[in-house]
mmCIF file of C-alpha atoms in Angstrom:
data_model
loop_
_atom_site.group_PDB
_atom_site.id
_atom_site.type_symbol
_atom_site.label_atom_id
_atom_site.label_comp_id
_atom_site.label_asym_id
_atom_site.label_seq_id
_atom_site.Cartn_x
_atom_site.Cartn_y
_atom_site.Cartn_z
ATOM 1 C CA MET A 1 -5.446 -12.455 10.213
ATOM 2 C CA THR A 2 -7.434 -11.465 6.740
ATOM 3 C CA GLU A 3 -5.534 -10.608 3.500
ATOM 4 C CA GLU A 4 -6.225 -8.098 1.108
ATOM 5 C CA ARG A 5 -4.693 -7.207 -2.132
ATOM 6 C CA VAL A 6 -4.110 -3.729 -3.598
ATOM 7 C CA ARG A 7 -2.361 -3.539 -6.809
ATOM 8 C CA GLY A 8 0.577 -0.502 -6.468
ATOM 9 C CA HIS A 9 2.316 1.317 -9.444
ATOM 10 C CA GLY A 10 5.402 -0.545 -9.836
ATOM 11 C CA VAL A 11 5.757 -1.436 -6.543
ATOM 12 C CA VAL A 12 6.736 -5.400 -6.259
ATOM 13 C CA GLU A 13 5.903 -7.629 -2.917
ATOM 14 C CA GLN A 14 5.914 -5.018 -0.477
ATOM 15 C CA TRP A 15 3.470 -5.520 2.424
ATOM 16 C CA ARG A 16 1.746 -3.200 5.494
ATOM 17 C CA ALA A 17 -0.230 -4.447 8.263
ATOM 18 C CA ARG A 18 -3.176 -2.748 9.988
ATOM 19 C CA PHE A 19 -4.460 -3.575 13.343
ATOM 20 C CA ASP A 20 -5.385 -2.769 16.448
ATOM 21 C CA ALA A 21 -3.109 -3.405 19.512
ATOM 22 C CA GLU A 22 -3.700 -3.299 23.242
ATOM 23 C CA VAL A 23 -0.063 -3.373 25.671
ATOM 24 C CA SER A 24 0.456 -3.827 28.857
ATOM 25 C CA PHE A 25 3.726 -2.889 30.898
ATOM 26 C CA ALA A 26 5.493 -4.460 33.547
ATOM 27 C CA ASN A 27 6.028 -1.492 35.678
ATOM 28 C CA GLY A 28 2.040 -0.536 34.965
ATOM 29 C CA GLY A 29 -0.432 0.927 32.545
ATOM 30 C CA GLY A 30 -0.638 0.158 29.440
ATOM 31 C CA LEU A 31 -1.147 1.314 25.650
ATOM 32 C CA ARG A 32 -3.897 1.156 22.698
ATOM 33 C CA THR A 33 -3.872 1.610 19.250
ATOM 34 C CA GLU A 34 -6.614 1.632 16.744
ATOM 35 C CA GLY A 35 -6.009 0.629 12.729
ATOM 36 C CA PHE A 36 -1.687 0.917 13.515
ATOM 37 C CA ARG A 37 -0.990 0.880 10.289
ATOM 38 C CA LEU A 38 3.333 -0.741 10.141
ATOM 39 C CA ASP A 39 5.610 -2.054 6.885
ATOM 40 C CA ILE A 40 6.384 -6.006 7.472
ATOM 41 C CA PRO A 41 8.714 -8.510 5.479
ATOM 42 C CA GLY A 42 5.964 -10.153 3.609
ATOM 43 C CA PRO A 43 2.486 -11.761 3.385
ATOM 44 C CA GLY A 44 3.302 -14.761 6.137
ATOM 45 C CA ILE A 45 3.657 -12.606 9.291
ATOM 46 C CA ASP A 46 1.497 -14.087 12.172
ATOM 47 C CA ASP A 47 0.368 -12.137 15.801
ATOM 48 C CA ALA A 48 3.590 -12.909 17.267
ATOM 49 C CA GLU A 49 5.882 -12.164 15.110
ATOM 50 C CA LEU A 50 3.107 -8.076 13.848
ATOM 51 C CA ALA A 51 3.850 -7.595 18.181
ATOM 52 C CA ALA A 52 7.386 -8.364 18.135
ATOM 53 C CA LEU A 53 7.856 -6.021 14.760
ATOM 54 C CA PHE A 54 5.448 -3.423 16.742
ATOM 55 C CA VAL A 55 7.341 -2.819 19.653
ATOM 56 C CA ARG A 56 10.807 -2.995 17.756
ATOM 57 C CA HIS A 57 9.243 0.076 15.433
ATOM 58 C CA LEU A 58 8.128 2.529 18.956
ATOM 59 C CA GLY A 59 10.825 1.410 20.555
ATOM 60 C CA LEU A 60 8.790 0.237 23.748
ATOM 61 C CA LEU A 61 10.712 -0.796 26.823
ATOM 62 C CA MET A 62 9.515 -2.983 29.859
ATOM 63 C CA VAL A 63 6.651 -4.129 27.494
ATOM 64 C CA ALA A 64 4.766 -7.767 29.206
ATOM 65 C CA GLU A 65 2.057 -8.615 26.579
ATOM 66 C CA VAL A 66 0.969 -7.047 23.276
ATOM 67 C CA ARG A 67 -3.085 -8.126 22.139
ATOM 68 C CA ILE A 68 -3.045 -7.617 18.363
ATOM 69 C CA THR A 69 -6.806 -7.982 16.922
ATOM 70 C CA ASN A 70 -8.155 -6.909 13.648
ATOM 71 C CA ALA A 71 -5.096 -7.488 11.660
ATOM 72 C CA THR A 72 -4.974 -6.766 8.000
ATOM 73 C CA VAL A 73 -2.305 -6.948 5.521
ATOM 74 C CA ILE A 74 -2.664 -5.481 2.741
ATOM 75 C CA GLN A 75 0.215 -5.504 -0.006
ATOM 76 C CA GLU A 76 1.209 -1.368 -0.343
ATOM 77 C CA ALA A 77 4.639 0.677 -1.039
ATOM 78 C CA HIS A 78 7.146 -0.161 2.126
ATOM 79 C CA LYS A 79 6.152 3.724 3.946
ATOM 80 C CA GLY A 80 9.915 2.942 6.077
ATOM 81 C CA GLY A 81 9.756 1.455 9.564
ATOM 82 C CA ARG A 82 12.534 0.472 11.894
ATOM 83 C CA GLY A 83 13.346 -3.499 11.397
ATOM 84 C CA VAL A 84 11.623 -3.642 7.756
ATOM 85 C CA ALA A 85 14.314 -4.045 4.912
ATOM 86 C CA PRO A 86 12.032 -2.208 2.327
ATOM 87 C CA ASP A 87 13.886 -4.151 -0.718
ATOM 88 C CA GLY A 88 13.803 -7.459 0.597
ATOM 89 C CA GLY A 89 16.665 -8.129 2.106
ATOM 90 C CA THR A 90 18.740 -7.971 -1.584
ATOM 91 C CA GLY A 91 21.022 -5.677 -0.112
ATOM 92 C CA ARG A 92 21.227 -1.894 -0.949
ATOM 93 C CA ARG A 93 19.138 0.212 -3.263
ATOM 94 C CA TYR A 94 19.697 3.701 -4.330
ATOM 95 C CA VAL A 95 16.752 6.434 -4.266
ATOM 96 C CA GLU A 96 16.796 8.874 -6.081
ATOM 97 C CA LEU A 97 15.917 12.274 -4.182
ATOM 98 C CA SER A 98 15.851 14.860 -6.627
ATOM 99 C CA HIS A 99 13.818 16.601 -9.746
ATOM 100 C CA VAL A 100 14.780 16.342 -12.941
ATOM 101 C CA VAL A 101 16.261 19.700 -14.138
ATOM 102 C CA ARG A 102 14.027 20.008 -17.609
ATOM 103 C CA ASP A 103 14.270 23.059 -19.861
ATOM 104 C CA GLY A 104 11.769 25.701 -18.659
ATOM 105 C CA MET A 105 10.550 23.899 -15.861
ATOM 106 C CA THR A 106 9.549 25.644 -12.431
ATOM 107 C CA THR A 107 11.005 25.761 -8.959
ATOM 108 C CA LEU A 108 9.818 28.988 -8.489
ATOM 109 C CA LEU A 109 6.767 31.148 -9.479
ATOM 110 C CA ASP A 110 8.805 34.175 -11.115
ATOM 111 C CA TRP A 111 12.010 32.990 -11.119
ATOM 112 C CA PRO A 112 13.720 32.132 -14.572
ATOM 113 C CA ALA A 113 13.588 28.701 -15.764
ATOM 114 C CA PRO A 114 16.397 26.711 -17.273
ATOM 115 C CA ARG A 115 17.281 26.872 -21.027
ATOM 116 C CA ILE A 116 18.762 23.947 -22.167
ATOM 117 C CA THR A 117 20.215 24.734 -26.408
ATOM 118 C CA ASP A 118 23.082 23.038 -28.294
ATOM 119 C CA TRP A 119 26.453 24.603 -28.108
ATOM 120 C CA LEU A 120 27.855 22.274 -30.077
ATOM 121 C CA SER A 121 25.479 19.939 -31.943
ATOM 122 C CA ARG A 122 25.459 16.269 -33.274
ATOM 123 C CA GLU A 123 25.262 17.921 -36.981
ATOM 124 C CA ASP A 124 27.843 20.398 -36.677
ATOM 125 C CA SER A 125 30.463 18.286 -35.392
ATOM 126 C CA ARG A 126 30.148 16.152 -38.424
ATOM 127 C CA SER A 127 32.291 18.372 -39.872
ATOM 128 C CA ARG A 128 35.227 18.785 -37.035
ATOM 129 C CA TYR A 129 35.714 15.006 -36.618
ATOM 130 C CA ALA A 130 36.862 12.434 -39.334
ATOM 131 C CA PRO A 131 33.694 10.515 -40.946
ATOM 132 C CA GLY A 132 31.179 8.489 -38.673
ATOM 133 C CA THR A 133 32.629 10.556 -35.500
ATOM 134 C CA GLU A 134 30.570 13.229 -33.638
ATOM 135 C CA PHE A 135 30.056 14.468 -30.708
ATOM 136 C CA HIS A 136 26.941 16.725 -28.429
ATOM 137 C CA VAL A 137 28.081 19.532 -25.911
ATOM 138 C CA GLY A 138 25.424 21.385 -24.496
ATOM 139 C CA ARG A 139 24.491 24.650 -22.868
ATOM 140 C CA ILE A 140 22.126 25.818 -19.699
ATOM 141 C CA ASP A 141 21.348 28.967 -18.908
ATOM 142 C CA MET A 142 19.898 28.772 -15.046
ATOM 143 C CA ILE A 143 19.653 30.794 -11.567
ATOM 144 C CA ALA A 144 21.862 28.973 -8.861
ATOM 145 C CA ASN A 145 18.284 27.973 -7.429
ATOM 146 C CA THR A 146 17.071 25.452 -10.058
ATOM 147 C CA GLY A 147 15.636 22.277 -9.125
ATOM 148 C CA THR A 148 17.013 20.409 -6.169
ATOM 149 C CA TYR A 149 19.800 22.381 -4.949
ATOM 150 C CA LEU A 150 22.129 23.140 -1.736
ATOM 151 C CA ASP A 151 22.242 25.883 0.588
ATOM 152 C CA THR A 152 25.897 26.647 2.003
ATOM 153 C CA PRO A 153 26.776 30.005 4.845
ATOM 154 C CA ALA A 154 27.735 32.104 1.909
ATOM 155 C CA HIS A 155 23.795 32.354 0.329
ATOM 156 C CA ARG A 156 23.125 34.084 3.462
ATOM 157 C CA TYR A 157 26.207 35.273 4.520
ATOM 158 C CA ALA A 158 28.882 37.274 2.978
ATOM 159 C CA ASP A 159 31.503 36.300 4.680
ATOM 160 C CA GLY A 160 30.482 32.434 4.421
ATOM 161 C CA SER A 161 31.689 28.940 3.382
ATOM 162 C CA ASP A 162 30.469 29.164 -0.300
ATOM 163 C CA LEU A 163 30.540 25.860 -2.409
ATOM 164 C CA SER A 164 34.281 25.222 -2.835
ATOM 165 C CA GLY A 165 34.416 26.298 0.844
ATOM 166 C CA VAL A 166 32.124 23.579 2.451
ATOM 167 C CA GLY A 167 33.990 19.968 2.947
ATOM 168 C CA LEU A 168 32.912 16.362 1.496
ATOM 169 C CA GLU A 169 32.200 15.682 4.971
ATOM 170 C CA ARG A 170 29.149 17.752 5.204
ATOM 171 C CA LEU A 171 27.795 16.974 2.039
ATOM 172 C CA ALA A 172 28.613 12.540 1.075
ATOM 173 C CA ASP A 173 27.570 9.765 3.083
ATOM 174 C CA LEU A 174 26.316 11.086 5.776
ATOM 175 C CA PRO A 175 23.848 8.839 7.735
ATOM 176 C CA GLY A 176 20.337 9.766 7.390
ATOM 177 C CA VAL A 177 17.075 10.328 9.670
ATOM 178 C CA VAL A 178 13.566 11.154 8.358
ATOM 179 C CA VAL A 179 11.326 12.636 10.370
ATOM 180 C CA ARG A 180 7.686 11.995 8.758
ATOM 181 C CA VAL A 181 5.526 15.253 9.158
ATOM 182 C CA PRO A 182 1.625 14.733 9.563
ATOM 183 C CA ALA A 183 -0.158 15.863 6.599
ATOM 184 C CA GLY A 184 -1.570 19.144 7.291
ATOM 185 C CA THR A 185 1.100 19.695 9.674
ATOM 186 C CA ARG A 186 2.793 23.408 8.853
ATOM 187 C CA ALA A 187 5.174 24.241 11.598
ATOM 188 C CA VAL A 188 7.707 21.646 12.193
ATOM 189 C CA ASP A 189 9.068 22.500 16.012
ATOM 190 C CA ARG A 190 11.471 21.140 18.408
ATOM 191 C CA LEU A 191 8.790 19.180 19.836
ATOM 192 C CA MET A 192 9.108 17.128 16.618
ATOM 193 C CA LEU A 193 11.881 16.822 16.209
ATOM 194 C CA ALA A 194 13.109 16.150 19.576
ATOM 195 C CA PRO A 195 12.319 12.008 19.514
ATOM 196 C CA TYR A 196 15.366 11.920 17.002
ATOM 197 C CA GLU A 197 18.793 11.441 17.568
ATOM 198 C CA VAL A 198 20.522 14.191 14.420
ATOM 199 C CA ALA A 199 23.675 13.924 15.846
ATOM 200 C CA GLY A 200 26.123 13.885 12.893
ATOM 201 C CA ARG A 201 23.550 12.871 10.570
ATOM 202 C CA ALA A 202 21.513 14.380 7.337
ATOM 203 C CA VAL A 203 18.058 15.375 8.376
ATOM 204 C CA LEU A 204 15.242 14.993 5.963
ATOM 205 C CA LEU A 205 12.345 16.686 6.774
ATOM 206 C CA HIS A 206 9.079 14.349 5.387
ATOM 207 C CA THR A 207 6.039 16.916 4.565
ATOM 208 C CA GLY A 208 5.307 15.025 1.380
ATOM 209 C CA TRP A 209 4.738 18.976 -0.027
ATOM 210 C CA ASP A 210 6.885 17.380 -2.993
ATOM 211 C CA VAL A 211 3.502 16.313 -4.799
ATOM 212 C CA HIS A 212 2.977 20.533 -5.864
ATOM 213 C CA PHE A 213 6.588 20.304 -7.204
ATOM 214 C CA GLY A 214 6.001 22.861 -10.204
ATOM 215 C CA THR A 215 2.609 24.204 -9.524
ATOM 216 C CA GLU A 216 1.158 27.055 -8.335
ATOM 217 C CA GLY A 217 0.136 25.534 -5.477
ATOM 218 C CA TYR A 218 3.476 24.675 -4.411
ATOM 219 C CA SER A 219 4.037 27.965 -2.989
ATOM 220 C CA ALA A 220 0.761 28.240 -0.682
ATOM 221 C CA PRO A 221 0.696 29.910 2.570
ATOM 222 C CA GLU A 222 -0.045 26.105 3.603
ATOM 223 C CA ALA A 223 3.236 24.982 2.540
ATOM 224 C CA PRO A 224 5.219 23.382 5.696
ATOM 225 C CA TYR A 225 8.622 24.886 7.084
ATOM 226 C CA LEU A 226 11.165 24.950 9.624
ATOM 227 C CA THR A 227 10.787 27.233 12.679
ATOM 228 C CA GLY A 228 13.451 29.054 13.742
ATOM 229 C CA GLU A 229 13.360 27.256 17.210
ATOM 230 C CA GLY A 230 13.413 23.885 15.264
ATOM 231 C CA ALA A 231 16.634 25.315 13.666
ATOM 232 C CA ARG A 232 18.066 26.207 16.834
ATOM 233 C CA TRP A 233 17.354 22.795 18.557
ATOM 234 C CA LEU A 234 18.531 20.738 15.216
ATOM 235 C CA VAL A 235 21.927 23.058 15.888
ATOM 236 C CA GLU A 236 22.087 22.754 19.515
ATOM 237 C CA ALA A 237 22.358 18.563 18.536
ATOM 238 C CA GLY A 238 24.492 18.571 16.144
ATOM 239 C CA ALA A 239 22.735 17.956 13.087
ATOM 240 C CA ALA A 240 24.939 17.446 9.923
ATOM 241 C CA LEU A 241 22.901 19.296 7.196
ATOM 242 C CA VAL A 242 19.313 19.821 7.066
ATOM 243 C CA GLY A 243 16.657 19.074 4.216
ATOM 244 C CA ILE A 244 13.047 19.564 3.367
ATOM 245 C CA ASP A 245 10.767 18.378 0.423
ATOM 246 C CA ALA A 246 8.959 21.723 0.370
ATOM 247 C CA VAL A 247 9.472 25.166 -1.176
ATOM 248 C CA ASN A 248 11.271 26.517 1.748
ATOM 249 C CA ILE A 249 12.710 25.737 4.510
ATOM 250 C CA ASP A 250 11.621 28.745 5.997
ATOM 251 C CA ASP A 251 7.732 30.637 6.221
ATOM 252 C CA MET A 252 7.235 32.010 2.897
ATOM 253 C CA ARG A 253 3.918 33.361 4.198
ATOM 254 C CA PRO A 254 4.052 37.032 3.159
ATOM 255 C CA ALA A 255 3.186 38.049 6.373
ATOM 256 C CA ALA A 256 6.106 35.917 7.966
ATOM 257 C CA PRO A 257 9.034 37.967 9.058
ATOM 258 C CA GLY A 258 11.763 38.207 6.141
ATOM 259 C CA THR A 259 14.605 37.187 8.446
ATOM 260 C CA ARG A 260 14.404 33.850 7.208
ATOM 261 C CA PRO A 261 15.047 32.536 11.085
ATOM 262 C CA ALA A 262 15.784 28.716 9.682
ATOM 263 C CA HIS A 263 18.134 29.600 6.924
ATOM 264 C CA SER A 264 19.709 32.180 9.176
ATOM 265 C CA THR A 265 20.240 29.682 12.285
ATOM 266 C CA LEU A 266 22.129 26.797 10.447
ATOM 267 C CA LEU A 267 23.825 28.605 7.643
ATOM 268 C CA ALA A 268 25.403 30.083 10.713
ATOM 269 C CA ALA A 269 26.282 27.235 12.591
ATOM 270 C CA GLY A 270 27.917 26.117 9.007
ATOM 271 C CA VAL A 271 24.989 23.549 8.633
ATOM 272 C CA PRO A 272 24.272 22.905 4.744
ATOM 273 C CA ILE A 273 20.876 23.264 3.547
ATOM 274 C CA VAL A 274 19.221 20.756 0.960
ATOM 275 C CA GLU A 275 15.586 22.385 -0.184
ATOM 276 C CA HIS A 276 13.564 20.750 -3.259
ATOM 277 C CA LEU A 277 13.749 17.285 -2.504
ATOM 278 C CA THR A 278 11.788 14.466 -3.615
ATOM 279 C CA GLY A 279 10.548 11.035 -2.860
ATOM 280 C CA LEU A 280 11.915 10.534 0.904
ATOM 281 C CA ALA A 281 8.605 8.627 1.562
ATOM 282 C CA ALA A 282 11.252 5.124 -0.330
ATOM 283 C CA LEU A 283 13.186 6.460 3.298
ATOM 284 C CA PRO A 284 13.005 3.952 5.966
ATOM 285 C CA PRO A 285 13.597 6.285 9.368
ATOM 286 C CA GLU A 286 16.789 5.626 9.088
ATOM 287 C CA GLY A 287 19.963 3.370 7.977
ATOM 288 C CA PHE A 288 20.552 5.087 5.285
ATOM 289 C CA ARG A 289 23.172 7.102 3.963
ATOM 290 C CA PHE A 290 22.664 10.322 1.994
ATOM 291 C CA THR A 291 24.525 12.536 -0.576
ATOM 292 C CA ALA A 292 23.752 15.744 -2.147
ATOM 293 C CA ALA A 293 27.128 17.618 -3.230
ATOM 294 C CA PRO A 294 27.451 20.139 -5.775
ATOM 295 C CA PRO A 295 29.573 21.110 -8.056
ATOM 296 C CA MET A 296 32.966 23.129 -6.403
ATOM 297 C CA VAL A 297 32.152 26.569 -7.957
ATOM 298 C CA ALA A 298 33.579 29.396 -5.958
ATOM 299 C CA GLY A 299 32.122 32.782 -5.376
ATOM 300 C CA MET A 300 27.981 31.042 -5.270
ATOM 301 C CA GLY A 301 26.455 29.900 -2.198
ATOM 302 C CA THR A 302 23.978 27.658 -4.203
ATOM 303 C CA PHE A 303 23.849 25.758 -6.475
ATOM 304 C CA PRO A 304 21.488 22.295 -7.563
ATOM 305 C CA VAL A 305 22.529 18.753 -6.399
ATOM 306 C CA ARG A 306 21.626 15.105 -7.372
ATOM 307 C CA ALA A 307 20.900 14.026 -4.100
ATOM 308 C CA PHE A 308 19.941 10.462 -3.451
ATOM 309 C CA ALA A 309 20.290 7.836 -0.619
ATOM 310 C CA VAL A 310 22.521 4.497 -0.427
ATOM 311 C CA VAL A 311 19.959 1.589 1.672
ATOM 312 C CA SER A 312 21.621 -1.027 3.044
ATOM 313 C CA SER A 313 19.772 -4.334 4.386
#
């Protein structure tokens, strides 16, 4: 096996293998792959260990033999894989999944930007307190759909649960699963979702569209979305929460119907939605806990959250 080093941006000792594989099954038939990439725990992996990790990653059953060829080890950030601890096995780590809310930022084109100012500046506070004692009290004026935010049923339905009515069991410490959406794919439908176990889980759609956040391209017609049929499958399969790292969970093209089927289906079933996630590439496919809890504001259906995941080795 050859070894190739790639200088990463702040990434320490994370490795991937690129290889061809030929699989023979005990009950007949076979499988071939070319240029397959897989997260590995370190550069010292041999072909036998790589074959076992490959079988585990794909969930293959009744494998008789795996022949690995043209294997190359690359120092590269993990994309997530079964059986690989991205933190090197040192314990749990926290992964930020929210955009930072800043003064004047753009979340959605033509929607008001937040304004962050002082209600009580440090300078003004000095006249209120003893010498050497000062405080700052900030003020933010914004619409609820700013940054990474949560949609509750009240966002879509007048009689739906608002921010104060959605239980923490729907928002905090949820087992999570990441659905990797292939580059160039727009519509996430039930066939793409079908291989995943989603019951009781936060289902996070990783499209990679967050790279466009804050630009005009973020709202482009090519933005990925969840189809109505996909949303119905998630409800029927028992998903606890659904998130996406794109501009909207529904199709935003002008030609698309204004019924917003993904919002309508999920929120009618009491399934909260988190939009404008970011950083999902840092998560493994599963084996993490997800939280996106807003403040308990009565009478509002959406609000920014600090979404994050806890990944344990």
